[in-house]
Coordinates of C-alpha atoms in Angstrom, one line a residue:
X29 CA -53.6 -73.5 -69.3
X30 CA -51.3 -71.7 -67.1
X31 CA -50.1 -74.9 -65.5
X32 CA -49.0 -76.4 -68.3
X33 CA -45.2 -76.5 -68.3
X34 CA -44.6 -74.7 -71.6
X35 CA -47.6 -71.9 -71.6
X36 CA -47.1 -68.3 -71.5
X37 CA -49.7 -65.8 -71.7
X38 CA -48.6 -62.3 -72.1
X39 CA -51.9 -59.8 -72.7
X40 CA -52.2 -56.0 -73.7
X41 CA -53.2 -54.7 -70.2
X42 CA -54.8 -55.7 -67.0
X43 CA -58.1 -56.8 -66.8
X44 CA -59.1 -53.5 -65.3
X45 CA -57.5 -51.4 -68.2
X46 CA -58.7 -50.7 -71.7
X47 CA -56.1 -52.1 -74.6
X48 CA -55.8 -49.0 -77.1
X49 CA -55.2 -48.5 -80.5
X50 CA -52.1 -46.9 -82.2
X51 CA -53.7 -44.9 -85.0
X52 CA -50.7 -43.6 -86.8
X53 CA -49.1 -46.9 -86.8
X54 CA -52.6 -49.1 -87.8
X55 CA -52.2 -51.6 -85.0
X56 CA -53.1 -51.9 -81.6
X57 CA -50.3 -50.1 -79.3
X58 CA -49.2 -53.2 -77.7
X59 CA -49.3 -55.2 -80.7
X60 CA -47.2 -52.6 -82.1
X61 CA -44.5 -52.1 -79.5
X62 CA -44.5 -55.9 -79.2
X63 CA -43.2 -56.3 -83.0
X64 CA -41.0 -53.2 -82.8
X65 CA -39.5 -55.1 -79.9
X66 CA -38.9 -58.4 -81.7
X67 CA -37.5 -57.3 -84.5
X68 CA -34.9 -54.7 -82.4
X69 CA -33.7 -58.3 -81.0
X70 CA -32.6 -59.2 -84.2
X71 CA -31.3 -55.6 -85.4
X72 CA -28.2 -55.1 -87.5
X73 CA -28.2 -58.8 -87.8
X74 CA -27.5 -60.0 -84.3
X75 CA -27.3 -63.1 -83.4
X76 CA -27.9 -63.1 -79.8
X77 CA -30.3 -65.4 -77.8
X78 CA -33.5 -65.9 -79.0
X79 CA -36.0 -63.4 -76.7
X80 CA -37.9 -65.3 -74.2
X81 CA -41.4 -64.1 -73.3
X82 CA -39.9 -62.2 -69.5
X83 CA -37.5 -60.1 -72.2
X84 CA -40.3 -59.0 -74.5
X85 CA -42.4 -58.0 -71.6
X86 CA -39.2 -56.3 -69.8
X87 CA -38.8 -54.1 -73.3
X88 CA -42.1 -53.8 -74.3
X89 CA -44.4 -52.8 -70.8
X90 CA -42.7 -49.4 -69.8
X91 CA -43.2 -48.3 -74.0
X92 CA -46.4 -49.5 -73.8
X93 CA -47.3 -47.4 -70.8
X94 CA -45.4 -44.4 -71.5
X95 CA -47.3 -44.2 -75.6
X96 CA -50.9 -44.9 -74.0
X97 CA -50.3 -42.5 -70.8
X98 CA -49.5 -39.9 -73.9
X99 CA -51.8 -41.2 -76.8
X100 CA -54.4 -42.1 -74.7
X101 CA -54.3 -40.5 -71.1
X102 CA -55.1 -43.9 -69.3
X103 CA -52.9 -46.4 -67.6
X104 CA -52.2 -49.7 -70.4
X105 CA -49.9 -52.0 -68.5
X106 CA -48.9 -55.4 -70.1
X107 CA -49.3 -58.5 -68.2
X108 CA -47.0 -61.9 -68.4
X109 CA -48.2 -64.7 -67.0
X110 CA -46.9 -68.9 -67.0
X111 CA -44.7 -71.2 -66.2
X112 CA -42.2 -70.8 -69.7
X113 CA -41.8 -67.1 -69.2
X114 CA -37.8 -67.4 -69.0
X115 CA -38.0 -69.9 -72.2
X116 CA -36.9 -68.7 -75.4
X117 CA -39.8 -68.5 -78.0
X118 CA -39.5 -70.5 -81.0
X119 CA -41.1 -68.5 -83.1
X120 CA -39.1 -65.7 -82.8
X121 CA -36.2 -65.9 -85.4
X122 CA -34.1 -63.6 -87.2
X123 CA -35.3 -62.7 -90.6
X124 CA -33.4 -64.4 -93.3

């Protein structure tokens, strides 16, 4: 899969790391970050580029660590992986 010219794989944490969940929010911690993150692209009505998978992971890793180092007391770290990182996602798009 991670050959293929458009695939992009971006997972919760390492394979050595447990993926937590945010209670408060009702959602895992990375998935929660990850849609905080998309929709801040977007904020106030911006029209900027559409976020490719390297900018969501640039935003979204070092809040992901820093909530599950506090929540949680163990390391979470986000992973990207793929060829498309640097394309923009097409399913990303600015709430009409």
């Amino acid at each position: 899969v991670l050959t293929h010219p458009n695939a992009v794989v971006l997972t919760a944490s390492q394979s050595t790391e447990v993926s937590g969940w945010y209670d408060t929010q009702k959602h895992g911690l990375f998935t929660y970050v990850l849609l905080d993150a998309m929709a801040a692209a977007f904020k106030d009505g911006a029209t900027g580029a559409i976020p490719s998978a390297k900018d969501l992971t640039t935003r979204v890793s070092p809040e992901v660590q820093r909530l599950s180092r506090r929540l949680r007391q163990r390391e979470q770290t986000p992973q990207l992986f793929g060829t498309a990182a640097d394309t923009p996602l097409p399913f990303v798009q600015k709430p009409e």
